[in-house]
CSV table of C-alpha atoms and ligand atoms in Angstrom, one decimal:
chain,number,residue,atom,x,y,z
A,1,UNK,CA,-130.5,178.0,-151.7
A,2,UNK,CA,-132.0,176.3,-148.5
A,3,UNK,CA,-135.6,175.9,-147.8
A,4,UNK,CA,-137.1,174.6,-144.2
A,5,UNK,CA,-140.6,173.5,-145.0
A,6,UNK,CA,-143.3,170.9,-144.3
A,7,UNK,CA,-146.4,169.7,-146.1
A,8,UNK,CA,-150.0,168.4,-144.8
A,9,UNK,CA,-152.9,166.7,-146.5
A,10,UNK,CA,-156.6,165.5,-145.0
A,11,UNK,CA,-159.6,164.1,-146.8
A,12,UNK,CA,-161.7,166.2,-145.3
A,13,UNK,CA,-165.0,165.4,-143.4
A,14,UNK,CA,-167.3,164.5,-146.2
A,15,UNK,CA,-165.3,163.3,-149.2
A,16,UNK,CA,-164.4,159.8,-150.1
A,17,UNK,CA,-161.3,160.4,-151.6
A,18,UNK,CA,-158.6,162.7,-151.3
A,19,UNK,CA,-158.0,164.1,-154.5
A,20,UNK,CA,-155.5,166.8,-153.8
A,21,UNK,CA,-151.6,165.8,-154.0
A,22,UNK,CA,-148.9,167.9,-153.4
A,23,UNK,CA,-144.9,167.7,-154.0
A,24,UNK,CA,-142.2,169.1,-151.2
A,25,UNK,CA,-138.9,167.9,-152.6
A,26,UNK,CA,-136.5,170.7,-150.8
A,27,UNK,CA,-136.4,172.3,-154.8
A,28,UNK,CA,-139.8,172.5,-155.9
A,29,UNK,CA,-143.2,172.6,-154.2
A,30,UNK,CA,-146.8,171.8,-155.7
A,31,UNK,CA,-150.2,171.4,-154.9
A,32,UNK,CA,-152.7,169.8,-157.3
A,33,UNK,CA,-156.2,169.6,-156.8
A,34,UNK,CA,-158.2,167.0,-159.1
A,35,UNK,CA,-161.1,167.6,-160.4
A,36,UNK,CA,-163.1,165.0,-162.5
A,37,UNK,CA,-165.8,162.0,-161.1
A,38,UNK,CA,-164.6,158.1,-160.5
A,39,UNK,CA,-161.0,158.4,-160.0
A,40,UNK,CA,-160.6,161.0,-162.6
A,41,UNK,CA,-159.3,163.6,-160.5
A,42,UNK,CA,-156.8,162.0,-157.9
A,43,UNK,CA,-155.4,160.4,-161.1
A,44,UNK,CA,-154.6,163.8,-163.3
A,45,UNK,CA,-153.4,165.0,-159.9
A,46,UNK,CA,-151.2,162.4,-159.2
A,47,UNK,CA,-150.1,162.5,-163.1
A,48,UNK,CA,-149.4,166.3,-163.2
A,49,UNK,CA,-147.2,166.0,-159.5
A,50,UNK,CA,-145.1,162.7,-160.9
A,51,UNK,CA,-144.5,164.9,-164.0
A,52,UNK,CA,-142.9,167.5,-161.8
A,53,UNK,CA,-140.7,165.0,-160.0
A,54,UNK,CA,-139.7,164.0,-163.6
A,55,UNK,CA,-138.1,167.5,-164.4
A,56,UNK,CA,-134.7,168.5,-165.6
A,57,UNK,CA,-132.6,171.4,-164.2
A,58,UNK,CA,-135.2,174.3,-163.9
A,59,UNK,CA,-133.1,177.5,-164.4
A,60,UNK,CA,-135.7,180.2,-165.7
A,61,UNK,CA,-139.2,180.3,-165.3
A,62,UNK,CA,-139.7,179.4,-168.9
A,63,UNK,CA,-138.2,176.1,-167.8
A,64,UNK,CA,-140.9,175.8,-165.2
A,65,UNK,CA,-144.0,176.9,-167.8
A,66,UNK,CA,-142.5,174.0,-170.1
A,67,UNK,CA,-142.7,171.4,-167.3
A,68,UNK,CA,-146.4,172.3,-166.6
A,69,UNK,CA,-146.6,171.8,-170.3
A,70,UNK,CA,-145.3,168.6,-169.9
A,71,UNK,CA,-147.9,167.8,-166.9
A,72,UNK,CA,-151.1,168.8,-168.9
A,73,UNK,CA,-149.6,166.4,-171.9
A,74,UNK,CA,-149.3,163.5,-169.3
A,75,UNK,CA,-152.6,163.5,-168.3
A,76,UNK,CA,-153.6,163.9,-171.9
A,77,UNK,CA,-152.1,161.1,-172.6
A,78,UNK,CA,-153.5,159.1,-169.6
A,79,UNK,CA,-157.1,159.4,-170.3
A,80,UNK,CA,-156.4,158.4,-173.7
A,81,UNK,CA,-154.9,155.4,-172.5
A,82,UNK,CA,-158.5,155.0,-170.2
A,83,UNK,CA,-161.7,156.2,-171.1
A,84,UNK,CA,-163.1,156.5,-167.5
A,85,UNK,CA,-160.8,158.9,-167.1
A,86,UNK,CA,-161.7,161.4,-170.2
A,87,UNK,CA,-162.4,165.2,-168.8
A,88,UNK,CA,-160.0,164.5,-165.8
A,89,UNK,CA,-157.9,167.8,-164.9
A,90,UNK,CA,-156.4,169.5,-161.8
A,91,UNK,CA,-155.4,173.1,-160.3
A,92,UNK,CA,-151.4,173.6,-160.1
A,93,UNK,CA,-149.6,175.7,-157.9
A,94,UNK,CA,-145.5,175.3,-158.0
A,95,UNK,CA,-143.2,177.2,-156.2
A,96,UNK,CA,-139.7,176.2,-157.3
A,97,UNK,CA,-136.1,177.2,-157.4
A,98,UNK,CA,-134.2,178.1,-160.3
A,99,UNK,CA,-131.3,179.5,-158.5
A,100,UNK,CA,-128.2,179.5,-161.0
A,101,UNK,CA,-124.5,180.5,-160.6
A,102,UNK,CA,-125.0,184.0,-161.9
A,103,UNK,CA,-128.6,184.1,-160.0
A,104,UNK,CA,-128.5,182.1,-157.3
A,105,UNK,CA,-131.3,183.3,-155.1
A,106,UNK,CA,-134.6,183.0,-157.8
A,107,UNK,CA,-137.3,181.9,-157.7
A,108,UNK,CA,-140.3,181.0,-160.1
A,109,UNK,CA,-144.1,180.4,-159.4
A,110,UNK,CA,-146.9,179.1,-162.1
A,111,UNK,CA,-150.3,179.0,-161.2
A,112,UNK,CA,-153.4,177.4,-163.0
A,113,UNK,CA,-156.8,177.1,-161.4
A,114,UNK,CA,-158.0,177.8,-157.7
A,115,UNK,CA,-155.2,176.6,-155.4
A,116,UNK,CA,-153.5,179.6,-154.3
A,117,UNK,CA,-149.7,180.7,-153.3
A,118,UNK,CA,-148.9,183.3,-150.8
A,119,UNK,CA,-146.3,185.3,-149.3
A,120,UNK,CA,-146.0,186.5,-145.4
A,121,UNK,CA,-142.7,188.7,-145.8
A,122,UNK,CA,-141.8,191.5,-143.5
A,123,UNK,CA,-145.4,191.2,-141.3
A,124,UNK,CA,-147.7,191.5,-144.5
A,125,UNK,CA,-149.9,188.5,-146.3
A,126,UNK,CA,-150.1,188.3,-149.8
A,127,UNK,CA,-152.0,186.5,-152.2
A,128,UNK,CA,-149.4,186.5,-155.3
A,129,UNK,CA,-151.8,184.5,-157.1
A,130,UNK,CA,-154.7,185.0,-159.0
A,131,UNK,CA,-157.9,182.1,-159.2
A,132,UNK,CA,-158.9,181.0,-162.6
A,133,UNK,CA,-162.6,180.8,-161.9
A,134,UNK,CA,-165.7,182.6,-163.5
A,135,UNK,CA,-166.1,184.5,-160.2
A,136,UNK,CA,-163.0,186.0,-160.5
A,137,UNK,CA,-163.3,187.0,-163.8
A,138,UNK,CA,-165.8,189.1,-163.3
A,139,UNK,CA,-164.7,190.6,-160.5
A,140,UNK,CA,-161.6,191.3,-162.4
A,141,UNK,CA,-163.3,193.0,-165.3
A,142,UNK,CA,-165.8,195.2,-162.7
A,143,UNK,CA,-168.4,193.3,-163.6
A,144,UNK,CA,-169.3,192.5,-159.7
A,145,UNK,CA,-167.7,193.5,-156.4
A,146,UNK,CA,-165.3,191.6,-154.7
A,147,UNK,CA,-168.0,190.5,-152.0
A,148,UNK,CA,-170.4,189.5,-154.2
A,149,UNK,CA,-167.5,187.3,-155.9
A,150,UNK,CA,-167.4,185.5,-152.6
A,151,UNK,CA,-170.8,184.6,-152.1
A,152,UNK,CA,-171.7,183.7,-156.0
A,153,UNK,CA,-172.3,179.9,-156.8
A,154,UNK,CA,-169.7,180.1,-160.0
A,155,UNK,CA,-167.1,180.8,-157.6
A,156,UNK,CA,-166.1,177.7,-157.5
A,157,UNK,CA,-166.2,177.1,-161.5
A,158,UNK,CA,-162.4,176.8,-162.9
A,159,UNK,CA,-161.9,178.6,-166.4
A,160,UNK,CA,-158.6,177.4,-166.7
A,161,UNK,CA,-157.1,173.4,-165.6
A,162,UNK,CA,-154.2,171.6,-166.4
A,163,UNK,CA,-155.0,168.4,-168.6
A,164,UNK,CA,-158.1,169.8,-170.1
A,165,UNK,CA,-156.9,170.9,-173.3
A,166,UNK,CA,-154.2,170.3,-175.4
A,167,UNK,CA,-152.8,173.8,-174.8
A,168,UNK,CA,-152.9,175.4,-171.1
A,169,UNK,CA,-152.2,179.0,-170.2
A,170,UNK,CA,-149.7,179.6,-167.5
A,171,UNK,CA,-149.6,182.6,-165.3
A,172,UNK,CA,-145.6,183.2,-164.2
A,173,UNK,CA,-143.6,185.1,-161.6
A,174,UNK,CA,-140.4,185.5,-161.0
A,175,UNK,CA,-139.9,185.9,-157.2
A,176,UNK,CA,-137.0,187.3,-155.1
A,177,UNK,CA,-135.5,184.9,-152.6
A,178,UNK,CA,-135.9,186.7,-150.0
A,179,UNK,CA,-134.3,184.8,-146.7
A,180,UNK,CA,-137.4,185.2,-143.9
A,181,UNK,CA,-139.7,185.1,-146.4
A,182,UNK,CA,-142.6,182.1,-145.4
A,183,UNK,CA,-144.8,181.3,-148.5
A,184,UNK,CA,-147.8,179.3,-148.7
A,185,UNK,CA,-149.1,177.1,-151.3
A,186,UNK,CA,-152.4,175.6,-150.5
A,187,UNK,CA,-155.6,173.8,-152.3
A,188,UNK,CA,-159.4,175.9,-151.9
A,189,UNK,CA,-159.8,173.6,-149.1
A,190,UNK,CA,-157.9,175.6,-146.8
A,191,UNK,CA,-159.5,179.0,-147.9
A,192,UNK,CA,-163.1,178.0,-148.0
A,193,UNK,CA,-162.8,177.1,-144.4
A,194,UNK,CA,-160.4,178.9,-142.8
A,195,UNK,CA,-160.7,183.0,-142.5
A,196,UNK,CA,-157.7,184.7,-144.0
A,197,UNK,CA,-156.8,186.1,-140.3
A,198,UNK,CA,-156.7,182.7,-138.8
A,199,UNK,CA,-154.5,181.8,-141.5
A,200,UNK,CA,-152.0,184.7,-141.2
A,201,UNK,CA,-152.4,184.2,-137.7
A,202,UNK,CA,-151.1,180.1,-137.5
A,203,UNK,CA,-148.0,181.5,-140.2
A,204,UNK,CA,-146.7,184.6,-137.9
A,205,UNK,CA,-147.0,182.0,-134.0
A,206,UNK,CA,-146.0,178.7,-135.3
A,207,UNK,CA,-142.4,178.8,-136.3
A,208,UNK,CA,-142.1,175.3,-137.9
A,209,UNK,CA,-143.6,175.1,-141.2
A,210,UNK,CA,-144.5,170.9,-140.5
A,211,UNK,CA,-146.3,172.2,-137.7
A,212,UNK,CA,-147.6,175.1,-139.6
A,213,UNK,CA,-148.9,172.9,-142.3
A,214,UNK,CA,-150.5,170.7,-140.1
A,215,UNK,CA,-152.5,173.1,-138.0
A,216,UNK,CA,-153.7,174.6,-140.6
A,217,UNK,CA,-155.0,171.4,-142.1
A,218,UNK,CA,-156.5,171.4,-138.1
A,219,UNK,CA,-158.5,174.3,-138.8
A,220,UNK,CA,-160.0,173.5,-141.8
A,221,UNK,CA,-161.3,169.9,-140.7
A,222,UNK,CA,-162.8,170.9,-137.3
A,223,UNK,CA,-166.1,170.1,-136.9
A,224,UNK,CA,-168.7,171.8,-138.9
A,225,UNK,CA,-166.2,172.4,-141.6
A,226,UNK,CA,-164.0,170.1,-144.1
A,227,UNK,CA,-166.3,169.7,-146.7
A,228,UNK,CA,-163.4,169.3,-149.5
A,229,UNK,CA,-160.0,167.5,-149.2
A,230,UNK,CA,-157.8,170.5,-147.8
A,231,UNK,CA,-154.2,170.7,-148.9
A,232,UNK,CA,-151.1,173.1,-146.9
A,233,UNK,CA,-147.5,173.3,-148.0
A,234,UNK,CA,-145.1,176.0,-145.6
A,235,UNK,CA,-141.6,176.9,-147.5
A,236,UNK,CA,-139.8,179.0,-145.2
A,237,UNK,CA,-136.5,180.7,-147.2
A,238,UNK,CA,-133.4,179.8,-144.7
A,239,UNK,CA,-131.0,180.9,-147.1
A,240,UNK,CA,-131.3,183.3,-149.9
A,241,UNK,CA,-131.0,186.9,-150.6
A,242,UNK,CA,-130.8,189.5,-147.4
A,243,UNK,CA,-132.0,191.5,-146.1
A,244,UNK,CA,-135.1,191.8,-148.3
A,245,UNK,CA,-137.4,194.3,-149.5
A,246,UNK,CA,-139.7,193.2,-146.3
A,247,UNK,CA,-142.9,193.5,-148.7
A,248,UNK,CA,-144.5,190.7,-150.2
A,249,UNK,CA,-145.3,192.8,-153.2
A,250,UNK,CA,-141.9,193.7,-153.8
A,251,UNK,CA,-141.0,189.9,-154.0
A,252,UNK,CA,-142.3,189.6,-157.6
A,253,UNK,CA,-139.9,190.8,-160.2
A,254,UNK,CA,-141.8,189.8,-162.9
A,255,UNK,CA,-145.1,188.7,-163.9
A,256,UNK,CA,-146.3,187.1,-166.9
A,257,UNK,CA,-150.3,185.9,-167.3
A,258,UNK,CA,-151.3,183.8,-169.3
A,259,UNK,CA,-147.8,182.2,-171.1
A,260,UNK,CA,-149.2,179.1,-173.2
A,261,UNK,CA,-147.2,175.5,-172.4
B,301,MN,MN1,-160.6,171.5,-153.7
């Protein structure tokens, strides 16, 4: 399978560190937000995306829930090793092949926290993923509206992180490799600051996903904006399965919340 994509990072306009990294590697692709004071959360950030690069062949999407597994151990294990760094933890969002001979056009997404992936296949956007945050909870369980999700100041409060205990829960996909198919994996940096149209808007005029990336990363840094570090990888599939189901809904072929790694 063949992927054209392109990745973009800024510190935003009123952070002192960056503390969002991300991993484009033509296979797999990742971004991890840090949370955590000192350099808490660039470090489990960092940790969790070297883990990824560490991985063996990923064929299932149980293959890809074990190496986020392996991630939250690592930065376990790091703050062990360093007691300024106890408490650090970070979002992850992977998008990542596991094309084999008898299925060679698969894919598999995990998601834990508030960085998002979504899908822009036949004309329609699509949020496949789903925030781990209080907010969302609620508005899950028709506690609160939607709206009012959006405006509350727990919105922003993660009930799930990789690193933060020694068992994280995982939600999986399974996802159809559907050539024309342009996903997005980005940190809240993005979607705090830049409207959902805009957004669509920047995947369906600019055809390179570098480009892509990097506008998008534009938006959310102009002036008056860029309050967090902001974080945009573009995965376009060149060369999958065709032609597709055109729907980003009809991508999924399976879902699984909550698997334990
Ligand atoms: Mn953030």
């Amino acid at each position: 399978m063949r992927f054209d994509f392109g990745a973009a990072s800024d510190i935003g306009l009123h952070r002192h560190e960056n503390q969002d990294r991300y991993l484009a590697d033509g296979a797999l692709f990742a971004v991890a937000d840090g949370l955590g004071g000192h350099s808490g959360g660039g470090t489990a950030a960092a940790t969790a995306i070297d883990a990824l690069g560490r991985r063996g062949r990923l064929e299932s999407l149980a293959h890809l829930v074990a190496l986020v597994g392996s991630a939250n151990a690592a930065i376990l294990e790091a703050a062990r090793d360093d007691p300024s760094l106890t408490g650090m933890s970070t979002t992850l969002c992977v998008l990542a092949d596991i094309g084999h001979p008898a299925d060679p056009a698969r894919l598999a997404a995990c998601n834990v926290g508030d960085s998002r992936l979504y899908a822009l296949a036949g004309g329609r956007f699509s949020q496949l993923t789903v925030d781990h945050t209080v907010a969302e909870n609620l508005a899950r369980d028709g506690v609160i509206t939607a709206v009012e999700a959006a405006s509350r100041a727990d919105r922003h409060t993660l009930t799930r992180a990789v690193g933060y205990e020694r068992q994280v829960h995982v939600d999986g996909w399974e996802l159809a490799a559907v050539e024309g198919t342009r996903f997005l994996l980005c940190s809240d940096g993005l979607t705090n600051e830049v409207p959902d149209p805009d957004i669509v808007e920047t995947l369906r005029s600019v055809t390179a996903p570098a480009a892509a990336a990097r506008s998008l990363v534009e938006q959310a840094v102009r002036p008056g904006h860029g309050r967090d570090n902001v974080t945009v990888v573009v995965v376009d599939v060149a060369d999958g399965a065709g032609p597709g189901p055109g729907d980003p809904d009809r991508l999924v072929l399976a879902a699984t919340p909550a698997v334990a790694a």
